[in-house]
Amino acid sequence: MDKNIPEIYALLQDLSWYFGNQGFNSICCEELTLVEYMALKKVYDTQNITIHELGESLNVTKSGISKIIDRLENKSQVSREYSSTDGRVCCVVPTEKGKAEIHKISKRFSDYLYEILGDLGEESLQNIKDSLALLFMAIQEKGYIKPD
Amino acid sequence: MDKNIPEIYALLQDLSWYFGNQGFNSICCEELTLVEYMALKKVYDTQNITIHELGESLNVTKSGISKIIDRLENKSQVSREYSSTDGRVCCVVPTEKGKAEIHKISKRFSDYLYEILGDLGEESLQNIKDSLALLFMAIQEKGYIKPD
DNA sequence: TCTTATAGTTGACAACGGAAACTAAATATG
DNA sequence: CATATTTAGTTTCCGTTGTCAACTATAAGA
């Protein structure tokens, strides 16, 4: 195995800490937890996504995702709309408030990154973005790490 | 602001999900939660680190980190050693089992990454590593995102 | 029609981390 | 030296969270 791979792993793990719960909790995002934000983002990015699909996408059980959507709905960030073609299925859509929240949080973090990376040239930024995009696509295709 | 920055943020956030609790929980890591693993890794990487420093480093309150170390100690992954020069201070050191666990988890994730990235050439891997290292150093220097 | 599968919700439960109160040791001040 | 203050860490209480299992309801299959 290329010796770079364990180092890439270690860096990813450490970086993830900053963008995971620990970095996220203490922030401007007011009333959203990380998992709520991730769910909201997924709802925002995907038309008519079902609760079932949301759970799979976030690697949360169906009862877990149901409660996450409960909380988002109580906070008026999303609303449930039952499918007219399949009475079992519940689609989730973002409210206007939810859409605004997404933009706000994204901007907050982008500002933070800008303070950090603003000095780099566009070429470096492009390079970083390409590396991350490559990683993400590969990992998304592979799916979550599964138990042995 | 460079248009790449919001995209870098979005990619980092999504990647972090895979290396955060959601990706981590369902895995080979048996008896460790993510925050326990992060604490163990920090203990492993830092000689004679104190509980106080651990909490700061992981952005956890002192009561929180105290309990995390409790759990790691109950699992025989670390041990507390009170400082001889300052009776208040409690240094944490990894046990042999703890060291082995670090290697095991790191290998598990590296194997996963290898399945994903193994086809890339060394140059690409080096490039990804450099990008991540640059990001991580910058973010570490900046520290956790603070409330407004 | 009757059975089975699927989507989602609910209740009980345990894990987790924060706030505040607490102990104990070190340092500062007079 | 004596007392006050600061610092390190622990413990208790508590609210939040997500899972499991049981449940309802709708759809699909035999």
XYZ file of C-alpha atoms (C1' of nucleotides) in Angstrom:
356
model
C 0.000 0.000 0.000
C 1.185 3.475 -0.847
C 2.573 5.092 2.259
C 0.480 8.178 1.585
C -2.755 6.373 2.316
C -2.444 6.037 6.091
C -1.460 9.686 6.214
C -4.439 10.651 4.089
C -6.620 8.719 6.505
C -5.155 10.407 9.554
C -5.614 13.844 8.031
C -9.177 13.109 6.995
C -10.011 11.871 10.459
C -8.560 14.940 12.125
C -10.167 17.328 9.664
C -13.483 15.598 10.188
C -13.302 16.316 13.855
C -13.392 20.044 13.125
C -16.352 19.701 10.803
C -18.139 17.153 12.913
C -20.051 17.574 16.118
C -17.187 19.041 18.013
C -16.547 21.874 15.663
C -20.177 22.308 14.801
C -21.828 22.490 18.166
C -20.196 25.598 19.425
C -21.226 27.738 16.538
C -23.599 30.139 14.951
C -25.986 27.463 13.848
C -28.266 28.267 16.687
C -30.917 25.679 16.807
C -29.610 22.924 14.594
C -27.479 19.979 15.598
C -25.108 18.511 13.051
C -27.318 15.607 12.132
C -30.289 17.924 11.783
C -28.265 20.168 9.522
C -27.111 17.241 7.418
C -30.686 16.053 7.076
C -31.879 19.517 6.162
C -29.124 19.832 3.591
C -30.071 16.502 2.057
C -33.709 17.553 1.951
C -32.671 20.796 0.339
C -30.505 19.069 -2.271
C -32.943 16.305 -3.159
C -36.404 16.814 -4.546
C -39.131 14.927 -2.741
C -36.845 12.727 -0.715
C -38.563 10.177 1.500
C -37.893 9.559 5.164
C -36.613 6.126 4.291
C -34.095 7.478 1.793
C -32.970 10.128 4.218
C -32.207 7.533 6.839
C -30.202 5.456 4.434
C -28.327 8.424 3.146
C -27.334 9.528 6.637
C -26.794 6.043 8.022
C -29.437 6.471 10.711
C -32.150 3.971 11.629
C -35.690 4.647 10.523
C -36.845 5.475 14.009
C -33.877 7.766 14.401
C -34.523 9.655 11.192
C -38.205 9.911 12.047
C -37.339 11.789 15.218
C -34.788 13.956 13.469
C -37.485 15.019 11.036
C -39.817 15.584 13.997
C -37.337 18.020 15.425
C -36.762 19.774 12.122
C -40.484 20.081 11.660
C -40.954 21.491 15.171
C -38.323 24.055 14.282
C -40.193 24.863 11.067
C -37.222 23.943 8.910
C -38.970 21.226 6.919
C -42.480 19.923 6.411
C -43.861 16.469 5.776
C -45.960 15.891 2.711
C -47.569 12.515 2.337
C -47.355 11.035 -1.109
C -50.612 10.967 -3.041
C -49.608 7.852 -4.949
C -48.377 5.789 -2.011
C -50.035 6.401 1.310
C -47.158 4.949 3.260
C -44.551 7.287 1.881
C -43.755 10.592 3.473
C -41.790 13.129 1.503
C -39.895 15.871 3.213
C -39.469 19.336 1.793
C -37.644 22.363 3.184
C -39.540 25.425 4.289
C -38.420 28.923 3.356
C -36.891 29.196 6.789
C -35.055 25.951 6.184
C -33.652 27.171 2.904
C -32.465 30.368 4.516
C -30.848 28.411 7.321
C -28.869 26.338 4.868
C -27.507 29.451 3.222
C -26.696 31.026 6.528
C -24.728 28.108 7.879
C -22.957 27.549 4.607
C -21.950 31.190 4.552
C -20.764 31.072 8.138
C -18.435 28.194 7.447
C -17.301 29.589 4.140
C -16.343 32.801 5.862
C -14.381 30.786 8.359
C -12.598 28.945 5.581
C -11.954 32.186 3.785
C -10.138 33.546 6.806
C -7.988 30.445 6.672
C -7.483 29.960 2.962
C -8.021 33.410 1.555
C -4.335 33.961 1.042
C -3.956 31.004 -1.255
C -4.072 31.568 -4.960
C -6.921 30.361 -7.086
C -4.797 27.544 -8.407
C -4.192 26.147 -4.945
C -7.853 26.397 -4.085
C -8.822 24.678 -7.274
C -6.355 21.952 -6.460
C -7.752 21.460 -2.962
C -11.268 21.378 -4.295
C -10.393 18.816 -6.923
C -8.718 16.592 -4.370
C -11.707 16.731 -2.046
C -14.143 16.156 -4.873
C -12.220 13.125 -6.010
C -12.170 11.736 -2.475
C -15.811 12.398 -1.886
C -17.033 10.850 -5.087
C -14.989 7.742 -4.460
C -16.173 7.394 -0.883
C -19.770 8.076 -1.732
C -19.686 5.388 -4.336
C -18.116 2.950 -1.910
C -20.607 3.740 0.834
C -20.213 3.746 4.577
C -17.632 1.553 6.155
C -19.368 -1.656 7.059
C -18.813 -3.990 9.975
C -16.568 -6.929 9.189
C -14.511 35.383 -2.106
C -13.179 32.755 -4.426
C -16.044 30.635 -5.688
C -14.110 27.499 -4.792
C -14.379 28.158 -1.087
C -18.058 27.364 -0.590
C -17.547 24.216 -2.615
C -14.558 23.261 -0.503
C -16.701 23.742 2.554
C -19.512 21.587 1.219
C -17.129 18.820 0.298
C -15.408 18.941 3.664
C -18.725 18.774 5.461
C -19.891 15.806 3.473
C -16.599 13.980 3.773
C -16.611 14.607 7.496
C -19.895 12.830 7.799
C -18.288 9.643 6.568
C -15.405 9.942 9.003
C -17.544 11.187 11.861
C -19.891 9.314 14.133
C -22.072 8.057 11.371
C -19.362 6.376 9.440
C -17.410 5.380 12.487
C -20.022 3.738 14.622
C -20.939 0.894 12.393
C -17.453 -0.409 12.031
C -14.795 -2.749 13.254
C -13.825 -0.455 16.092
C -15.680 -2.639 18.465
C -15.705 -0.977 21.794
C -14.655 2.572 21.003
C -16.860 5.491 20.133
C -15.462 8.210 17.893
C -14.686 10.615 20.699
C -13.011 7.847 22.668
C -10.912 6.977 19.657
C -9.960 10.620 19.114
C -8.959 10.919 22.752
C -6.973 7.704 22.600
C -5.226 8.875 19.453
C -4.320 12.168 21.078
C -3.009 10.341 24.127
C -1.003 8.092 21.846
C 0.429 11.001 19.882
C 1.274 13.217 22.831
C 3.612 12.283 25.641
C 2.191 12.801 29.101
C -0.823 14.791 28.054
C -3.044 16.041 30.853
C -6.783 15.681 31.096
C -7.113 19.418 30.819
C -5.123 19.548 27.597
C -7.070 16.655 26.179
C -10.340 18.442 26.768
C -9.088 21.601 25.109
C -7.724 19.712 22.184
C -10.968 17.881 21.564
C -13.245 20.798 22.410
C -14.944 18.940 25.246
C -15.691 20.300 28.716
C -13.611 19.117 31.617
C -16.430 17.038 33.017
C -16.946 15.543 29.608
C -13.319 14.614 29.078
C -13.100 13.218 32.594
C -15.810 10.737 31.752
C -14.315 9.875 28.398
C -11.074 8.973 30.154
C -13.101 6.981 32.684
C -14.514 4.913 29.887
C -11.166 4.443 28.184
C -9.679 3.369 31.487
C -12.490 0.892 32.126
C -11.763 -0.539 28.708
C -8.059 -0.783 29.609
C -7.081 1.465 26.716
C -5.377 4.145 28.818
C -4.259 4.611 32.391
C -4.126 7.650 34.629
C -0.818 8.562 36.186
C -0.829 11.395 38.655
C 1.996 13.818 38.242
C 4.705 13.645 40.875
C 5.473 17.335 40.580
C 1.893 18.650 40.674
C -0.591 16.631 42.679
C -3.544 18.142 40.842
C -2.438 17.086 37.415
C -3.380 13.754 35.939
C -1.454 12.511 32.957
C -2.942 9.958 30.642
C -0.894 7.294 28.890
C -1.957 4.553 26.516
C -1.756 0.915 27.538
C -0.369 -1.724 25.228
C -3.911 -2.640 24.363
C -4.602 0.984 23.552
C -1.621 1.208 21.252
C -2.693 -1.937 19.464
C -6.210 -0.586 19.078
C -4.936 2.569 17.427
C -3.009 0.563 14.895
C -5.929 -1.721 14.254
C -8.411 1.052 13.595
C -5.963 3.024 11.525
C -5.286 -0.059 9.427
C -8.990 -0.742 9.034
C -9.652 2.696 7.627
C -6.515 2.714 5.529
C -7.596 -0.544 3.931
C -10.943 1.039 3.195
C -9.256 4.033 1.613
C -6.970 1.763 -0.337
C -9.939 0.035 -1.891
C -11.122 3.451 -2.958
C -7.913 5.168 -3.945
C -5.628 2.297 -4.784
C -5.954 2.866 -8.493
C -4.624 6.383 -8.335
C -0.990 6.959 -9.049
C 1.466 8.035 -6.411
C 1.469 11.547 -7.751
C -2.271 11.921 -7.273
C -2.083 10.520 -3.771
C 0.736 12.855 -2.897
C -1.335 15.714 -4.220
C -4.364 14.748 -2.132
C -2.220 14.361 0.939
C -0.623 17.747 0.445
C -3.989 19.415 0.014
C -5.348 17.828 3.178
C -2.216 18.647 5.131
C -2.421 22.249 4.059
C -6.065 22.428 5.091
C -5.492 20.741 8.390
C -2.570 22.884 9.418
C -4.467 26.024 8.592
C -7.568 24.937 10.464
C -5.646 23.704 13.446
C -3.907 27.020 13.730
C -7.178 28.862 13.480
C -8.873 26.677 16.051
C -12.472 25.617 16.376
C -15.176 27.776 14.955
C -16.325 30.014 17.751
C -19.799 31.329 18.496
C -20.373 34.834 17.210
C -59.020 -12.837 -0.113
C -55.337 -13.574 2.763
C -50.464 -13.130 3.434
C -46.353 -10.717 3.310
C -43.516 -6.722 2.677
C -42.708 -1.876 3.176
C -43.018 3.071 5.290
C -43.258 5.321 9.150
C -44.295 6.284 14.311
C -44.041 5.501 19.213
C -42.384 4.047 23.906
C -38.848 2.225 26.766
C -34.207 2.439 27.474
C -29.235 3.372 27.832
C -25.341 6.317 26.407
C -23.593 10.633 26.329
C -22.014 15.316 27.483
C -22.845 19.891 29.840
C -23.578 22.840 34.117
C -22.718 23.414 38.643
C -21.118 22.007 42.966
C -17.447 19.827 45.036
C -12.412 18.184 46.606
C -7.714 18.855 46.642
C -3.459 20.840 45.471
C -0.690 24.870 44.031
C 0.172 29.715 43.915
C -0.339 34.590 45.234
C -0.713 38.123 48.685
C -0.286 40.187 52.900
C 3.669 31.896 57.770
C -1.438 32.231 57.112
C -5.087 33.037 54.286
C -7.224 33.778 49.800
C -7.406 32.668 45.133
C -6.630 29.910 41.196
C -6.273 25.573 38.830
C -7.054 20.348 37.897
C -10.056 17.025 38.142
C -14.360 14.403 39.825
C -19.143 13.721 40.748
C -24.157 14.485 40.686
C -28.034 15.843 38.308
C -30.256 16.400 34.077
C -31.732 17.032 29.141
C -30.814 15.269 24.556
C -30.144 11.759 21.468
C -30.512 7.412 18.802
C -31.536 2.360 18.885
C -34.511 -1.610 19.501
C -38.801 -3.607 19.432
C -43.541 -3.279 18.999
C -47.048 -1.119 16.595
C -50.188 1.039 12.666
C -51.227 1.478 8.041
C -50.757 0.991 3.210
C -49.188 -1.662 -0.897
C -48.041 -5.751 -3.346
C -48.056 -10.823 -4.051
C -50.054 -15.524 -4.016
